[in-house]
Amino acid sequence: MVLVIGGDHLGSIGQNLRNIGFTDVKHVTGRTERRVEIPAGTELVIVLIDYVNHNLARWVKEQAKARQLPIIFARRSWSAICASLQNCADCPNRENCTGSTAPAERSTTAC
């Protein structure tokens, strides 16, 4: 399962994640949440940096690190998410993410 934090809606991002091999996509808007508990069975955490506050991003990063889960920080676009996945050595299904046109420096990773 992949946990996506941020954004009011995912648009095609959820389906794109399923297309590259993730069976379940859980989305949390992060708009009203101060803290998000990472569910059991999570393989990857994606934080949409343009839609969450710093405190929530820091909290999620600490939780993912404590559970040794890969986490990526990217803008809310498929090309930025795909570029971050490709640059993350520990991310599952990263080899299935092809065709990204976003430069790697526009997104950040923390794996």
Coordinates of C-alpha atoms in Angstrom, one line a residue:
M1 CA 0.0 0.0 0.0
V2 CA 1.1 3.5 -0.7
L3 CA 0.1 6.4 1.6
V4 CA -0.3 9.8 -0.2
I5 CA -0.5 12.8 2.1
G6 CA -1.6 16.2 0.7
G7 CA -3.9 17.6 -1.9
D8 CA -7.7 17.7 -1.7
H9 CA -8.0 15.1 -4.5
L10 CA -5.4 13.0 -6.3
G11 CA -6.9 13.1 -9.8
S12 CA -5.1 10.6 -12.0
I13 CA -2.2 10.1 -9.5
G14 CA -4.0 7.2 -7.7
Q15 CA -4.7 5.3 -10.9
N16 CA -1.1 5.9 -12.1
L17 CA 0.2 4.4 -8.8
R18 CA -2.0 1.4 -9.3
N19 CA -0.8 1.1 -12.9
I20 CA 2.9 0.8 -11.8
G21 CA 2.1 -2.0 -9.3
F22 CA 0.7 -0.6 -6.0
T23 CA -2.4 -2.5 -5.1
D24 CA -3.8 -0.1 -2.6
V25 CA -3.6 3.7 -2.5
K26 CA -4.7 5.5 0.7
H27 CA -5.0 9.3 0.5
V28 CA -5.1 11.8 3.4
T29 CA -5.7 15.4 2.5
G30 CA -3.5 16.8 5.3
R31 CA -5.7 19.9 5.4
T32 CA -7.1 19.4 8.9
E33 CA -4.9 16.7 10.2
R34 CA -2.0 17.7 12.5
R35 CA -0.6 14.2 12.7
V36 CA -1.1 11.2 10.4
E37 CA -0.6 7.7 11.7
I38 CA 1.0 5.5 9.0
P39 CA -1.2 2.4 8.6
A40 CA 0.3 -1.1 8.9
G41 CA 1.2 -2.6 5.5
T42 CA 2.4 0.7 4.1
E43 CA 5.2 0.2 1.6
L44 CA 5.8 3.8 0.6
V45 CA 4.8 7.3 1.8
I46 CA 4.4 10.2 -0.6
V47 CA 4.1 13.7 0.7
L48 CA 2.7 16.3 -1.8
I49 CA 4.8 19.2 -0.6
D50 CA 2.7 22.0 -2.1
Y51 CA -0.3 20.9 0.0
V52 CA 0.9 20.2 3.5
N53 CA 2.3 22.3 6.3
H54 CA 5.8 21.9 7.6
N55 CA 4.8 20.4 10.9
L56 CA 2.8 17.7 9.3
A57 CA 5.6 16.9 6.8
R58 CA 8.1 16.7 9.7
W59 CA 5.8 14.4 11.7
V60 CA 5.3 12.1 8.8
K61 CA 9.0 12.0 8.0
E62 CA 9.8 11.1 11.6
Q63 CA 7.1 8.3 11.6
A64 CA 8.4 6.9 8.3
K65 CA 12.0 7.0 9.4
A66 CA 11.1 5.2 12.7
R67 CA 9.4 2.4 10.7
Q68 CA 12.2 2.4 8.1
L69 CA 9.7 3.2 5.3
P70 CA 10.8 4.9 2.1
I71 CA 9.3 8.4 1.8
I72 CA 9.3 10.8 -1.1
F73 CA 8.5 14.5 -1.2
A74 CA 7.2 15.8 -4.5
R75 CA 4.9 18.4 -6.1
R76 CA 1.4 17.3 -7.0
S77 CA 2.1 16.2 -10.5
W78 CA 2.6 12.7 -11.9
S79 CA 5.9 13.7 -13.6
A80 CA 7.3 15.0 -10.3
I81 CA 6.2 11.9 -8.3
C82 CA 7.6 9.6 -11.0
A83 CA 10.9 11.4 -11.1
S84 CA 11.1 11.1 -7.3
L85 CA 10.3 7.3 -7.4
Q86 CA 13.0 6.8 -10.0
N87 CA 15.6 8.5 -7.8
C88 CA 14.6 6.6 -4.7
A89 CA 16.7 3.4 -4.3
D90 CA 14.5 1.9 -1.6
C91 CA 11.1 2.6 -3.2
P92 CA 9.1 -0.4 -4.4
N93 CA 7.9 -0.5 -8.0
R94 CA 10.3 2.3 -9.0
E95 CA 11.5 0.4 -12.1
N96 CA 7.9 0.5 -13.4
C97 CA 7.7 4.3 -13.4
T98 CA 8.8 5.3 -16.8
G99 CA 8.3 8.2 -19.2
S100 CA 8.8 11.0 -16.7
T101 CA 9.6 14.4 -18.3
A102 CA 10.2 16.3 -15.1
P103 CA 13.8 17.1 -14.2
A104 CA 15.0 15.3 -11.0
E105 CA 16.0 18.6 -9.4
R106 CA 12.4 19.8 -9.3
S107 CA 11.4 17.1 -6.7
T108 CA 13.2 16.0 -3.6
T109 CA 13.6 12.5 -2.2
A110 CA 14.3 11.2 1.3
C111 CA 14.7 7.5 1.2

